[in-house]
Amino acid sequence: EESDIRSYGLVNGRAQWSQVFGSAVDVGVFGTNLTDKEYVLGTLGAGSTLGYTGTNYGPSRMWGVDVRYSF
């Protein structure tokens, strides 16, 4: 069995503030799949041999903050 996977676009982003107020601290915020789009990465078409078909979806929205101190 062959399966077609539709094309998709994702919105990822990152913003960083280096040397906050002249200090040795950097602060960043980041996000992946910011529109929380559901998309297929791949499928396992074993319907004719094993009786099932599996689908692997991409990760949902994720975001975070990171702080770095330089010595």
Short mmCIF file of N, CA, C and O in Angstrom, two decimals:
data_model
loop_
_atom_site.label_atom_id
_atom_site.label_comp_id
_atom_site.label_asym_id
_atom_site.label_seq_id
_atom_site.Cartn_x
_atom_site.Cartn_y
_atom_site.Cartn_z
N GLU A 1 0.83 -1.18 0.00
CA GLU A 1 0.00 0.00 0.00
C GLU A 1 0.87 1.24 0.00
O GLU A 1 1.86 1.29 0.68
N GLU A 2 0.44 2.22 -0.74
CA GLU A 2 1.18 3.47 -0.79
C GLU A 2 0.28 4.59 -0.30
O GLU A 2 -0.91 4.60 -0.58
N SER A 3 0.84 5.52 0.43
CA SER A 3 0.05 6.62 0.98
C SER A 3 0.67 7.94 0.55
O SER A 3 1.89 8.09 0.55
N ASP A 4 -0.17 8.89 0.18
CA ASP A 4 0.31 10.23 -0.17
C ASP A 4 0.28 11.11 1.07
O ASP A 4 -0.70 11.13 1.80
N ILE A 5 1.37 11.84 1.29
CA ILE A 5 1.44 12.77 2.40
C ILE A 5 1.36 14.17 1.81
O ILE A 5 2.14 14.53 0.93
N ARG A 6 0.40 14.96 2.31
CA ARG A 6 0.20 16.32 1.81
C ARG A 6 1.33 17.23 2.28
O ARG A 6 1.90 17.04 3.36
N SER A 7 1.63 18.23 1.48
CA SER A 7 2.64 19.20 1.88
C SER A 7 2.10 20.06 3.02
O SER A 7 0.89 20.17 3.22
N TYR A 8 3.01 20.66 3.78
CA TYR A 8 2.60 21.49 4.90
C TYR A 8 3.66 22.55 5.15
O TYR A 8 4.81 22.42 4.73
N GLY A 9 3.28 23.61 5.81
CA GLY A 9 4.20 24.66 6.22
C GLY A 9 4.07 24.90 7.71
O GLY A 9 2.97 24.81 8.26
N LEU A 10 5.17 25.16 8.35
CA LEU A 10 5.17 25.41 9.80
C LEU A 10 5.73 26.80 10.08
O LEU A 10 6.55 27.32 9.31
N VAL A 11 5.30 27.37 11.19
CA VAL A 11 5.82 28.66 11.63
C VAL A 11 6.61 28.43 12.91
O VAL A 11 6.06 27.98 13.92
N ASN A 12 7.91 28.70 12.85
CA ASN A 12 8.80 28.60 14.00
C ASN A 12 9.43 29.97 14.22
O ASN A 12 9.55 30.76 13.28
N GLY A 13 9.86 30.25 15.42
CA GLY A 13 10.48 31.55 15.66
C GLY A 13 11.36 31.56 16.90
O GLY A 13 11.27 30.69 17.77
N ARG A 14 12.22 32.57 16.93
CA ARG A 14 13.10 32.77 18.08
C ARG A 14 13.45 34.24 18.17
O ARG A 14 13.71 34.89 17.15
N ALA A 15 13.46 34.79 19.37
CA ALA A 15 13.91 36.16 19.62
C ALA A 15 14.88 36.10 20.80
O ALA A 15 14.64 35.39 21.78
N GLN A 16 15.97 36.83 20.67
CA GLN A 16 16.98 36.81 21.73
C GLN A 16 17.44 38.22 22.05
O GLN A 16 17.61 39.05 21.16
N TRP A 17 17.64 38.46 23.32
CA TRP A 17 18.18 39.73 23.80
C TRP A 17 19.52 39.40 24.44
O TRP A 17 19.59 38.79 25.50
N SER A 18 20.59 39.78 23.76
CA SER A 18 21.94 39.48 24.25
C SER A 18 22.45 40.62 25.12
O SER A 18 22.17 41.79 24.86
N GLN A 19 23.20 40.27 26.14
CA GLN A 19 23.81 41.22 27.09
C GLN A 19 22.76 42.19 27.63
O GLN A 19 22.84 43.41 27.44
N VAL A 20 21.76 41.64 28.32
CA VAL A 20 20.65 42.41 28.86
C VAL A 20 21.17 43.55 29.73
O VAL A 20 21.89 43.31 30.70
N PHE A 21 20.83 44.78 29.35
CA PHE A 21 21.26 46.00 30.05
C PHE A 21 22.76 46.02 30.32
O PHE A 21 23.23 46.44 31.38
N GLY A 22 23.55 45.50 29.36
CA GLY A 22 25.01 45.52 29.48
C GLY A 22 25.58 44.44 30.37
O GLY A 22 26.77 44.46 30.69
N SER A 23 24.77 43.49 30.80
CA SER A 23 25.23 42.44 31.69
C SER A 23 25.76 41.24 30.90
O SER A 23 25.79 41.25 29.68
N ALA A 24 26.11 40.18 31.59
CA ALA A 24 26.59 38.95 30.97
C ALA A 24 25.45 37.95 30.75
O ALA A 24 25.68 36.78 30.51
N VAL A 25 24.21 38.44 30.82
CA VAL A 25 23.03 37.58 30.71
C VAL A 25 22.39 37.75 29.33
O VAL A 25 22.22 38.87 28.85
N ASP A 26 22.06 36.61 28.70
CA ASP A 26 21.29 36.58 27.45
C ASP A 26 19.96 35.90 27.75
O ASP A 26 19.91 34.90 28.46
N VAL A 27 18.88 36.43 27.18
CA VAL A 27 17.54 35.86 27.37
C VAL A 27 16.93 35.63 25.99
O VAL A 27 17.00 36.50 25.12
N GLY A 28 16.35 34.45 25.79
CA GLY A 28 15.72 34.14 24.52
C GLY A 28 14.37 33.47 24.72
O GLY A 28 14.13 32.81 25.73
N VAL A 29 13.48 33.69 23.77
CA VAL A 29 12.20 32.97 23.73
C VAL A 29 12.12 32.28 22.37
O VAL A 29 12.62 32.81 21.37
N PHE A 30 11.52 31.10 22.34
CA PHE A 30 11.44 30.35 21.09
C PHE A 30 10.11 29.61 21.02
O PHE A 30 9.46 29.38 22.03
N GLY A 31 9.74 29.26 19.80
CA GLY A 31 8.53 28.48 19.60
C GLY A 31 8.61 27.70 18.31
O GLY A 31 9.20 28.15 17.33
N THR A 32 8.03 26.51 18.30
CA THR A 32 7.94 25.69 17.10
C THR A 32 6.48 25.34 16.86
O THR A 32 5.70 25.23 17.81
N ASN A 33 6.11 25.23 15.60
CA ASN A 33 4.74 24.95 15.19
C ASN A 33 3.77 25.90 15.89
O ASN A 33 2.80 25.49 16.52
N LEU A 34 4.04 27.20 15.78
CA LEU A 34 3.29 28.21 16.52
C LEU A 34 1.81 28.26 16.17
O LEU A 34 0.99 28.70 16.99
N THR A 35 1.41 27.81 15.00
CA THR A 35 -0.01 27.77 14.63
C THR A 35 -0.67 26.47 15.06
O THR A 35 -1.84 26.27 14.80
N ASP A 36 0.07 25.60 15.71
CA ASP A 36 -0.40 24.30 16.22
C ASP A 36 -1.04 23.47 15.11
O ASP A 36 -2.10 22.88 15.27
N LYS A 37 -0.37 23.42 13.97
CA LYS A 37 -0.86 22.68 12.81
C LYS A 37 -0.67 21.18 13.02
O LYS A 37 0.36 20.73 13.49
N GLU A 38 -1.70 20.41 12.68
CA GLU A 38 -1.59 18.95 12.71
C GLU A 38 -1.11 18.48 11.35
O GLU A 38 -1.70 18.82 10.33
N TYR A 39 -0.02 17.73 11.32
CA TYR A 39 0.54 17.28 10.05
C TYR A 39 1.13 15.89 10.19
O TYR A 39 1.52 15.47 11.27
N VAL A 40 1.14 15.18 9.08
CA VAL A 40 1.60 13.79 9.05
C VAL A 40 3.06 13.75 8.62
O VAL A 40 3.44 14.33 7.61
N LEU A 41 3.88 13.05 9.40
CA LEU A 41 5.29 12.84 9.05
C LEU A 41 5.47 11.59 8.19
O LEU A 41 6.33 11.54 7.33
N GLY A 42 4.67 10.58 8.45
CA GLY A 42 4.80 9.34 7.69
C GLY A 42 3.71 8.36 8.06
O GLY A 42 3.00 8.52 9.05
N THR A 43 3.55 7.35 7.23
CA THR A 43 2.56 6.32 7.48
C THR A 43 3.18 4.94 7.30
O THR A 43 4.19 4.79 6.60
N LEU A 44 2.58 3.97 7.94
CA LEU A 44 2.98 2.59 7.77
C LEU A 44 1.78 1.87 7.17
O LEU A 44 0.80 1.61 7.85
N GLY A 45 1.85 1.60 5.88
CA GLY A 45 0.73 0.98 5.19
C GLY A 45 0.85 -0.53 5.20
O GLY A 45 1.36 -1.13 4.26
N ALA A 46 0.39 -1.16 6.26
CA ALA A 46 0.44 -2.62 6.36
C ALA A 46 -0.96 -3.20 6.36
O ALA A 46 -1.20 -4.27 6.92
N GLY A 47 -1.90 -2.50 5.76
CA GLY A 47 -3.29 -2.94 5.77
C GLY A 47 -3.52 -4.26 5.07
O GLY A 47 -4.29 -5.11 5.54
N SER A 48 -2.86 -4.48 3.97
CA SER A 48 -3.10 -5.72 3.21
C SER A 48 -2.38 -6.92 3.82
O SER A 48 -2.82 -8.06 3.66
N THR A 49 -1.28 -6.70 4.55
CA THR A 49 -0.54 -7.83 5.12
C THR A 49 -0.83 -8.05 6.61
O THR A 49 -1.01 -9.18 7.04
N LEU A 50 -0.86 -6.97 7.39
CA LEU A 50 -1.05 -7.11 8.83
C LEU A 50 -2.44 -6.68 9.31
O LEU A 50 -2.79 -6.89 10.46
N GLY A 51 -3.20 -6.02 8.45
CA GLY A 51 -4.55 -5.63 8.82
C GLY A 51 -4.67 -4.28 9.51
O GLY A 51 -5.71 -3.95 10.06
N TYR A 52 -3.62 -3.49 9.52
CA TYR A 52 -3.71 -2.15 10.11
C TYR A 52 -2.80 -1.18 9.37
O TYR A 52 -1.88 -1.58 8.68
N THR A 53 -3.09 0.09 9.56
CA THR A 53 -2.27 1.16 8.98
C THR A 53 -1.94 2.14 10.10
O THR A 53 -2.83 2.54 10.85
N GLY A 54 -0.68 2.52 10.23
CA GLY A 54 -0.27 3.47 11.26
C GLY A 54 0.11 4.80 10.67
O GLY A 54 0.55 4.89 9.52
N THR A 55 -0.10 5.86 11.44
CA THR A 55 0.24 7.22 11.01
C THR A 55 1.07 7.88 12.09
O THR A 55 0.73 7.82 13.27
N ASN A 56 2.15 8.54 11.69
CA ASN A 56 3.03 9.25 12.61
C ASN A 56 2.85 10.74 12.39
O ASN A 56 3.15 11.26 11.33
N TYR A 57 2.33 11.45 13.42
CA TYR A 57 2.09 12.88 13.32
C TYR A 57 3.26 13.67 13.89
O TYR A 57 3.97 13.21 14.77
N GLY A 58 3.43 14.89 13.39
CA GLY A 58 4.48 15.78 13.89
C GLY A 58 4.10 16.35 15.24
O GLY A 58 2.93 16.34 15.64
N PRO A 59 5.08 16.87 15.97
CA PRO A 59 4.81 17.41 17.31
C PRO A 59 3.93 18.65 17.27
O PRO A 59 3.95 19.43 16.32
N SER A 60 3.16 18.84 18.33
CA SER A 60 2.30 20.01 18.44
C SER A 60 3.12 21.24 18.85
O SER A 60 4.34 21.17 18.98
N ARG A 61 2.44 22.34 19.08
CA ARG A 61 3.11 23.60 19.44
C ARG A 61 3.98 23.42 20.68
O ARG A 61 3.63 22.73 21.63
N MET A 62 5.14 24.05 20.64
CA MET A 62 6.04 24.05 21.79
C MET A 62 6.67 25.42 21.90
O MET A 62 6.97 26.06 20.89
N TRP A 63 6.87 25.91 23.09
CA TRP A 63 7.54 27.18 23.28
C TRP A 63 8.34 27.11 24.58
O TRP A 63 8.15 26.23 25.40
N GLY A 64 9.26 28.04 24.70
CA GLY A 64 10.08 28.06 25.90
C GLY A 64 10.92 29.32 26.02
O GLY A 64 10.94 30.17 25.12
N VAL A 65 11.59 29.43 27.13
CA VAL A 65 12.46 30.56 27.44
C VAL A 65 13.80 29.99 27.87
O VAL A 65 13.85 28.97 28.58
N ASP A 66 14.88 30.60 27.41
CA ASP A 66 16.19 30.18 27.90
C ASP A 66 16.98 31.40 28.36
O ASP A 66 16.82 32.50 27.85
N VAL A 67 17.78 31.16 29.38
CA VAL A 67 18.62 32.20 29.96
C VAL A 67 20.04 31.67 30.00
O VAL A 67 20.26 30.54 30.42
N ARG A 68 20.98 32.50 29.58
CA ARG A 68 22.39 32.09 29.57
C ARG A 68 23.22 33.15 30.24
O ARG A 68 23.02 34.36 30.02
N TYR A 69 24.13 32.71 31.07
CA TYR A 69 25.08 33.61 31.73
C TYR A 69 26.47 33.30 31.24
O TYR A 69 26.91 32.15 31.28
N SER A 70 27.18 34.28 30.75
CA SER A 70 28.56 34.09 30.23
C SER A 70 29.56 34.53 31.28
O SER A 70 29.47 35.64 31.81
N PHE A 71 30.51 33.65 31.57
CA PHE A 71 31.55 33.96 32.57
C PHE A 71 32.70 34.72 31.93
O PHE A 71 33.04 34.55 30.82
#
